[in-house]
Amino acid sequence: MTMLVAATIAFLATHFVTSTPLRPALANALGEWPYRGLYSLVALVTLGWMIWAYAATPREPLWGGFREITYVLMPLAFILIACGYWRNPTMVGADKLLQSTDPARGMIRITRHPIMWGIMLWAAAHILARGDMKSLVFFGGFLVLAAVGTLAMDSRKRSNPDWPRFAAVTSHVPFVAIAQGRNRVVWREIGWLRPAAGLAAFFVVLLFHP
């Protein structure tokens, strides 16, 4: 368990570097693309360490596990992730989308962080379904990464002069902007192809998942 905790802390620390003054210092010293390459390599190594430590850690049950909840949370997680890759102004390198006439379209009307919410639901489903200590640490790390990551992403984007206009019609928490009347659901923008792709991916994973 000690090794799993250490690997999870290293994985989280690697990702939170981008929200500290260390990120621009490293990028200036190495160059933007070499920095991204090194960052990706370190993130991959720490992820591999996490997976290895998780597999090597014995299971310590905490509760019985709520397996049925995965059939509710996991399809939603896959749909959010699949739809989040389309026209998402909060993604890295997508600042130009904030300048558009209607920057919040499709799934972004529901939440400005669909990918991160998908990861949070994916992690929460595994924690609740497995009900053991090592899953709480392993998947809890992804839950913390996604939850805190949304706040870090918003903080970085606030320096963009177009951010206030975008934030005024979107919400972090799903459906809050819609409930407050600041936006509305437009199903034709979401379409059926991306949700169907997300559901298809879910059923493939379900088919081969032990």
PDB file of C-alpha atoms in Angstrom:
ATOM      1  CA  MET A   1       0.000   0.000   0.000  1.00  0.00           C
ATOM      2  CA  THR A   2       2.894   2.375   0.741  1.00  0.00           C
ATOM      3  CA  MET A   3       4.178   1.985  -2.823  1.00  0.00           C
ATOM      4  CA  LEU A   4       0.706   2.683  -4.252  1.00  0.00           C
ATOM      5  CA  VAL A   5       0.330   5.830  -2.155  1.00  0.00           C
ATOM      6  CA  ALA A   6       3.782   7.045  -3.233  1.00  0.00           C
ATOM      7  CA  ALA A   7       3.039   6.348  -6.912  1.00  0.00           C
ATOM      8  CA  THR A   8      -0.310   8.150  -6.704  1.00  0.00           C
ATOM      9  CA  ILE A   9       1.280  11.195  -5.065  1.00  0.00           C
ATOM     10  CA  ALA A  10       3.977  11.263  -7.773  1.00  0.00           C
ATOM     11  CA  PHE A  11       1.315  10.988 -10.497  1.00  0.00           C
ATOM     12  CA  LEU A  12      -0.688  13.879  -9.038  1.00  0.00           C
ATOM     13  CA  ALA A  13       2.397  16.033  -8.444  1.00  0.00           C
ATOM     14  CA  THR A  14       3.464  15.561 -12.065  1.00  0.00           C
ATOM     15  CA  HIS A  15       0.127  16.842 -13.361  1.00  0.00           C
ATOM     16  CA  PHE A  16      -0.115  19.786 -10.991  1.00  0.00           C
ATOM     17  CA  VAL A  17       3.251  21.139 -12.170  1.00  0.00           C
ATOM     18  CA  THR A  18       1.380  22.817 -15.047  1.00  0.00           C
ATOM     19  CA  SER A  19      -0.431  25.047 -12.540  1.00  0.00           C
ATOM     20  CA  THR A  20       2.715  26.257 -10.772  1.00  0.00           C
ATOM     21  CA  PRO A  21       5.450  28.781 -11.717  1.00  0.00           C
ATOM     22  CA  LEU A  22       7.680  25.767 -12.428  1.00  0.00           C
ATOM     23  CA  ARG A  23       5.863  25.128 -15.703  1.00  0.00           C
ATOM     24  CA  PRO A  24       6.852  28.381 -17.507  1.00  0.00           C
ATOM     25  CA  ALA A  25      10.367  28.123 -16.071  1.00  0.00           C
ATOM     26  CA  LEU A  26      10.808  24.617 -17.503  1.00  0.00           C
ATOM     27  CA  ALA A  27       9.214  25.591 -20.812  1.00  0.00           C
ATOM     28  CA  ASN A  28      11.570  28.567 -21.166  1.00  0.00           C
ATOM     29  CA  ALA A  29      14.600  26.468 -20.295  1.00  0.00           C
ATOM     30  CA  LEU A  30      13.775  23.478 -22.491  1.00  0.00           C
ATOM     31  CA  GLY A  31      11.487  24.931 -25.152  1.00  0.00           C
ATOM     32  CA  GLU A  32       7.728  24.391 -25.332  1.00  0.00           C
ATOM     33  CA  TRP A  33       7.639  21.133 -27.302  1.00  0.00           C
ATOM     34  CA  PRO A  34      10.604  19.467 -25.528  1.00  0.00           C
ATOM     35  CA  TYR A  35       8.908  20.385 -22.252  1.00  0.00           C
ATOM     36  CA  ARG A  36       5.636  18.793 -23.408  1.00  0.00           C
ATOM     37  CA  GLY A  37       7.485  15.678 -24.500  1.00  0.00           C
ATOM     38  CA  LEU A  38       9.309  15.380 -21.166  1.00  0.00           C
ATOM     39  CA  TYR A  39       6.090  16.082 -19.258  1.00  0.00           C
ATOM     40  CA  SER A  40       4.236  13.368 -21.189  1.00  0.00           C
ATOM     41  CA  LEU A  41       7.046  10.874 -20.585  1.00  0.00           C
ATOM     42  CA  VAL A  42       7.121  11.532 -16.832  1.00  0.00           C
ATOM     43  CA  ALA A  43       3.311  11.342 -16.646  1.00  0.00           C
ATOM     44  CA  LEU A  44       3.377   8.012 -18.484  1.00  0.00           C
ATOM     45  CA  VAL A  45       6.075   6.611 -16.195  1.00  0.00           C
ATOM     46  CA  THR A  46       4.215   7.631 -13.027  1.00  0.00           C
ATOM     47  CA  LEU A  47       0.991   6.166 -14.434  1.00  0.00           C
ATOM     48  CA  GLY A  48       2.787   2.890 -15.142  1.00  0.00           C
ATOM     49  CA  TRP A  49       4.157   2.938 -11.598  1.00  0.00           C
ATOM     50  CA  MET A  50       0.616   3.445 -10.250  1.00  0.00           C
ATOM     51  CA  ILE A  51      -0.752   0.525 -12.264  1.00  0.00           C
ATOM     52  CA  TRP A  52       2.088  -1.770 -11.193  1.00  0.00           C
ATOM     53  CA  ALA A  53       1.677  -0.786  -7.531  1.00  0.00           C
ATOM     54  CA  TYR A  54      -2.100  -1.254  -7.732  1.00  0.00           C
ATOM     55  CA  ALA A  55      -1.712  -4.772  -9.122  1.00  0.00           C
ATOM     56  CA  ALA A  56       0.862  -5.649  -6.446  1.00  0.00           C
ATOM     57  CA  THR A  57      -1.180  -4.293  -3.518  1.00  0.00           C
ATOM     58  CA  PRO A  58      -3.370  -6.818  -1.673  1.00  0.00           C
ATOM     59  CA  ARG A  59      -7.091  -6.085  -1.490  1.00  0.00           C
ATOM     60  CA  GLU A  60      -8.410  -4.725   1.817  1.00  0.00           C
ATOM     61  CA  PRO A  61     -12.240  -4.587   1.679  1.00  0.00           C
ATOM     62  CA  LEU A  62     -13.924  -1.528   3.176  1.00  0.00           C
ATOM     63  CA  TRP A  63     -17.525  -2.235   2.122  1.00  0.00           C
ATOM     64  CA  GLY A  64     -19.423  -4.764   0.044  1.00  0.00           C
ATOM     65  CA  GLY A  65     -19.228  -2.799  -3.185  1.00  0.00           C
ATOM     66  CA  PHE A  66     -22.107  -1.360  -5.175  1.00  0.00           C
ATOM     67  CA  ARG A  67     -21.605  -3.062  -8.547  1.00  0.00           C
ATOM     68  CA  GLU A  68     -24.952  -1.958  -9.991  1.00  0.00           C
ATOM     69  CA  ILE A  69     -23.994   1.717  -9.831  1.00  0.00           C
ATOM     70  CA  THR A  70     -21.510   1.192 -12.672  1.00  0.00           C
ATOM     71  CA  TYR A  71     -24.419   0.661 -15.088  1.00  0.00           C
ATOM     72  CA  VAL A  72     -25.576   4.195 -14.304  1.00  0.00           C
ATOM     73  CA  LEU A  73     -22.344   6.153 -13.926  1.00  0.00           C
ATOM     74  CA  MET A  74     -20.138   4.505 -16.544  1.00  0.00           C
ATOM     75  CA  PRO A  75     -22.350   5.143 -19.620  1.00  0.00           C
ATOM     76  CA  LEU A  76     -22.635   8.805 -18.567  1.00  0.00           C
ATOM     77  CA  ALA A  77     -18.860   8.980 -18.124  1.00  0.00           C
ATOM     78  CA  PHE A  78     -18.184   7.593 -21.607  1.00  0.00           C
ATOM     79  CA  ILE A  79     -20.747   9.928 -23.202  1.00  0.00           C
ATOM     80  CA  LEU A  80     -19.246  12.993 -21.496  1.00  0.00           C
ATOM     81  CA  ILE A  81     -15.714  12.041 -22.545  1.00  0.00           C
ATOM     82  CA  ALA A  82     -16.740  11.296 -26.149  1.00  0.00           C
ATOM     83  CA  CYS A  83     -18.671  14.564 -26.488  1.00  0.00           C
ATOM     84  CA  GLY A  84     -16.033  16.606 -24.671  1.00  0.00           C
ATOM     85  CA  TYR A  85     -13.477  16.287 -27.458  1.00  0.00           C
ATOM     86  CA  TRP A  86     -15.685  18.235 -29.866  1.00  0.00           C
ATOM     87  CA  ARG A  87     -15.247  22.010 -29.887  1.00  0.00           C
ATOM     88  CA  ASN A  88     -14.116  22.354 -26.290  1.00  0.00           C
ATOM     89  CA  PRO A  89     -12.762  25.867 -25.446  1.00  0.00           C
ATOM     90  CA  THR A  90     -11.301  24.669 -22.135  1.00  0.00           C
ATOM     91  CA  MET A  91      -8.844  22.276 -23.798  1.00  0.00           C
ATOM     92  CA  VAL A  92      -5.170  23.192 -24.227  1.00  0.00           C
ATOM     93  CA  GLY A  93      -4.602  25.171 -27.415  1.00  0.00           C
ATOM     94  CA  ALA A  94      -8.300  25.935 -27.943  1.00  0.00           C
ATOM     95  CA  ASP A  95      -8.256  29.598 -26.887  1.00  0.00           C
ATOM     96  CA  LYS A  96      -9.465  30.737 -30.310  1.00  0.00           C
ATOM     97  CA  LEU A  97     -12.805  29.044 -29.654  1.00  0.00           C
ATOM     98  CA  LEU A  98     -13.409  31.553 -26.861  1.00  0.00           C
ATOM     99  CA  GLN A  99     -13.438  34.295 -29.499  1.00  0.00           C
ATOM    100  CA  SER A 100     -16.316  32.777 -31.460  1.00  0.00           C
ATOM    101  CA  THR A 101     -19.800  34.289 -31.433  1.00  0.00           C
ATOM    102  CA  ASP A 102     -21.232  31.315 -29.525  1.00  0.00           C
ATOM    103  CA  PRO A 103     -18.343  29.661 -27.640  1.00  0.00           C
ATOM    104  CA  ALA A 104     -20.577  27.370 -25.550  1.00  0.00           C
ATOM    105  CA  ARG A 105     -22.151  24.788 -27.843  1.00  0.00           C
ATOM    106  CA  GLY A 106     -23.139  21.141 -27.590  1.00  0.00           C
ATOM    107  CA  MET A 107     -22.117  19.435 -24.354  1.00  0.00           C
ATOM    108  CA  ILE A 108     -20.311  22.621 -23.253  1.00  0.00           C
ATOM    109  CA  ARG A 109     -23.754  24.139 -22.610  1.00  0.00           C
ATOM    110  CA  ILE A 110     -24.257  21.495 -19.912  1.00  0.00           C
ATOM    111  CA  THR A 111     -20.770  21.694 -18.358  1.00  0.00           C
ATOM    112  CA  ARG A 112     -17.613  23.427 -19.544  1.00  0.00           C
ATOM    113  CA  HIS A 113     -15.574  20.420 -18.349  1.00  0.00           C
ATOM    114  CA  PRO A 114     -17.268  17.333 -19.850  1.00  0.00           C
ATOM    115  CA  ILE A 115     -14.055  15.289 -20.121  1.00  0.00           C
ATOM    116  CA  MET A 116     -13.073  15.945 -16.515  1.00  0.00           C
ATOM    117  CA  TRP A 117     -16.576  15.147 -15.275  1.00  0.00           C
ATOM    118  CA  GLY A 118     -16.432  11.934 -17.288  1.00  0.00           C
ATOM    119  CA  ILE A 119     -13.183  10.986 -15.553  1.00  0.00           C
ATOM    120  CA  MET A 120     -14.689  11.853 -12.164  1.00  0.00           C
ATOM    121  CA  LEU A 121     -17.712   9.629 -12.805  1.00  0.00           C
ATOM    122  CA  TRP A 122     -15.452   6.828 -14.109  1.00  0.00           C
ATOM    123  CA  ALA A 123     -13.292   6.993 -10.976  1.00  0.00           C
ATOM    124  CA  ALA A 124     -16.253   7.263  -8.588  1.00  0.00           C
ATOM    125  CA  ALA A 125     -17.939   4.252 -10.218  1.00  0.00           C
ATOM    126  CA  HIS A 126     -14.852   2.103  -9.615  1.00  0.00           C
ATOM    127  CA  ILE A 127     -14.447   3.259  -6.009  1.00  0.00           C
ATOM    128  CA  LEU A 128     -18.091   2.535  -5.169  1.00  0.00           C
ATOM    129  CA  ALA A 129     -18.200  -0.755  -7.071  1.00  0.00           C
ATOM    130  CA  ARG A 130     -14.974  -2.264  -5.694  1.00  0.00           C
ATOM    131  CA  GLY A 131     -15.160  -1.006  -2.112  1.00  0.00           C
ATOM    132  CA  ASP A 132     -11.546  -1.634  -1.153  1.00  0.00           C
ATOM    133  CA  MET A 133      -8.657   0.465   0.090  1.00  0.00           C
ATOM    134  CA  LYS A 134      -6.381   0.148  -2.931  1.00  0.00           C
ATOM    135  CA  SER A 135      -9.186   1.228  -5.279  1.00  0.00           C
ATOM    136  CA  LEU A 136      -9.906   4.186  -3.018  1.00  0.00           C
ATOM    137  CA  VAL A 137      -6.270   5.290  -3.384  1.00  0.00           C
ATOM    138  CA  PHE A 138      -5.819   4.450  -7.088  1.00  0.00           C
ATOM    139  CA  PHE A 139      -9.119   5.692  -8.497  1.00  0.00           C
ATOM    140  CA  GLY A 140      -9.293   8.388  -5.832  1.00  0.00           C
ATOM    141  CA  GLY A 141      -6.130   9.811  -7.366  1.00  0.00           C
ATOM    142  CA  PHE A 142      -7.884  10.200 -10.718  1.00  0.00           C
ATOM    143  CA  LEU A 143     -10.927  11.693  -8.997  1.00  0.00           C
ATOM    144  CA  VAL A 144      -8.777  14.310  -7.256  1.00  0.00           C
ATOM    145  CA  LEU A 145      -6.822  14.985 -10.448  1.00  0.00           C
ATOM    146  CA  ALA A 146      -9.977  15.643 -12.476  1.00  0.00           C
ATOM    147  CA  ALA A 147     -11.745  17.658  -9.769  1.00  0.00           C
ATOM    148  CA  VAL A 148      -8.791  19.927  -8.973  1.00  0.00           C
ATOM    149  CA  GLY A 149      -7.828  19.981 -12.651  1.00  0.00           C
ATOM    150  CA  THR A 150     -11.084  21.714 -13.572  1.00  0.00           C
ATOM    151  CA  LEU A 151     -10.314  24.517 -11.120  1.00  0.00           C
ATOM    152  CA  ALA A 152      -6.755  24.838 -12.433  1.00  0.00           C
ATOM    153  CA  MET A 153      -8.009  24.972 -16.026  1.00  0.00           C
ATOM    154  CA  ASP A 154     -10.472  27.732 -15.157  1.00  0.00           C
ATOM    155  CA  SER A 155      -7.744  29.646 -13.343  1.00  0.00           C
ATOM    156  CA  ARG A 156      -5.410  29.506 -16.370  1.00  0.00           C
ATOM    157  CA  LYS A 157      -8.160  30.512 -18.809  1.00  0.00           C
ATOM    158  CA  ARG A 158      -9.182  33.581 -16.773  1.00  0.00           C
ATOM    159  CA  SER A 159      -6.223  35.492 -18.227  1.00  0.00           C
ATOM    160  CA  ASN A 160      -7.951  35.291 -21.631  1.00  0.00           C
ATOM    161  CA  PRO A 161     -10.013  38.485 -22.227  1.00  0.00           C
ATOM    162  CA  ASP A 162     -12.820  36.376 -23.740  1.00  0.00           C
ATOM    163  CA  TRP A 163     -13.143  34.162 -20.663  1.00  0.00           C
ATOM    164  CA  PRO A 164     -15.748  36.286 -18.774  1.00  0.00           C
ATOM    165  CA  ARG A 165     -18.149  36.084 -21.729  1.00  0.00           C
ATOM    166  CA  PHE A 166     -17.710  32.314 -21.887  1.00  0.00           C
ATOM    167  CA  ALA A 167     -17.984  31.799 -18.116  1.00  0.00           C
ATOM    168  CA  ALA A 168     -21.180  33.875 -18.031  1.00  0.00           C
ATOM    169  CA  VAL A 169     -23.054  31.291 -20.126  1.00  0.00           C
ATOM    170  CA  THR A 170     -21.421  28.097 -18.799  1.00  0.00           C
ATOM    171  CA  SER A 171     -21.034  26.312 -15.484  1.00  0.00           C
ATOM    172  CA  HIS A 172     -18.509  23.966 -13.935  1.00  0.00           C
ATOM    173  CA  VAL A 173     -21.159  21.750 -12.318  1.00  0.00           C
ATOM    174  CA  PRO A 174     -23.400  20.129 -14.965  1.00  0.00           C
ATOM    175  CA  PHE A 175     -26.767  21.802 -15.657  1.00  0.00           C
ATOM    176  CA  VAL A 176     -26.213  24.712 -13.226  1.00  0.00           C
ATOM    177  CA  ALA A 177     -26.005  27.338 -16.006  1.00  0.00           C
ATOM    178  CA  ILE A 178     -29.130  25.837 -17.587  1.00  0.00           C
ATOM    179  CA  ALA A 179     -31.021  25.803 -14.276  1.00  0.00           C
ATOM    180  CA  GLN A 180     -30.058  29.453 -13.733  1.00  0.00           C
ATOM    181  CA  GLY A 181     -31.316  30.418 -17.199  1.00  0.00           C
ATOM    182  CA  ARG A 182     -27.859  31.366 -18.489  1.00  0.00           C
ATOM    183  CA  ASN A 183     -27.936  28.689 -21.188  1.00  0.00           C
ATOM    184  CA  ARG A 184     -30.140  25.927 -22.585  1.00  0.00           C
ATOM    185  CA  VAL A 185     -29.806  22.385 -23.874  1.00  0.00           C
ATOM    186  CA  VAL A 186     -29.690  22.156 -27.669  1.00  0.00           C
ATOM    187  CA  TRP A 187     -29.820  18.439 -28.489  1.00  0.00           C
ATOM    188  CA  ARG A 188     -29.183  18.919 -32.219  1.00  0.00           C
ATOM    189  CA  GLU A 189     -25.759  20.387 -31.391  1.00  0.00           C
ATOM    190  CA  ILE A 190     -24.883  17.312 -29.336  1.00  0.00           C
ATOM    191  CA  GLY A 191     -26.288  15.012 -32.009  1.00  0.00           C
ATOM    192  CA  TRP A 192     -26.310  11.235 -31.750  1.00  0.00           C
ATOM    193  CA  LEU A 193     -22.969  10.159 -33.225  1.00  0.00           C
ATOM    194  CA  ARG A 194     -20.695  11.108 -30.312  1.00  0.00           C
ATOM    195  CA  PRO A 195     -23.040   9.831 -27.567  1.00  0.00           C
ATOM    196  CA  ALA A 196     -23.435   6.614 -29.582  1.00  0.00           C
ATOM    197  CA  ALA A 197     -19.647   6.314 -29.857  1.00  0.00           C
ATOM    198  CA  GLY A 198     -19.361   6.780 -26.095  1.00  0.00           C
ATOM    199  CA  LEU A 199     -21.998   4.112 -25.425  1.00  0.00           C
ATOM    200  CA  ALA A 200     -20.345   1.750 -27.897  1.00  0.00           C
ATOM    201  CA  ALA A 201     -17.034   2.172 -26.092  1.00  0.00           C
ATOM    202  CA  PHE A 202     -18.788   1.476 -22.785  1.00  0.00           C
ATOM    203  CA  PHE A 203     -20.318  -1.758 -24.067  1.00  0.00           C
ATOM    204  CA  VAL A 204     -16.973  -2.905 -25.490  1.00  0.00           C
ATOM    205  CA  VAL A 205     -15.296  -2.277 -22.121  1.00  0.00           C
ATOM    206  CA  LEU A 206     -18.190  -3.997 -20.335  1.00  0.00           C
ATOM    207  CA  LEU A 207     -17.868  -7.008 -22.614  1.00  0.00           C
ATOM    208  CA  PHE A 208     -14.182  -7.540 -21.862  1.00  0.00           C
ATOM    209  CA  HIS A 209     -14.052  -6.195 -18.285  1.00  0.00           C
ATOM    210  CA  PRO A 210     -13.618  -8.885 -15.603  1.00  0.00           C
TER     211      PRO A 210
END
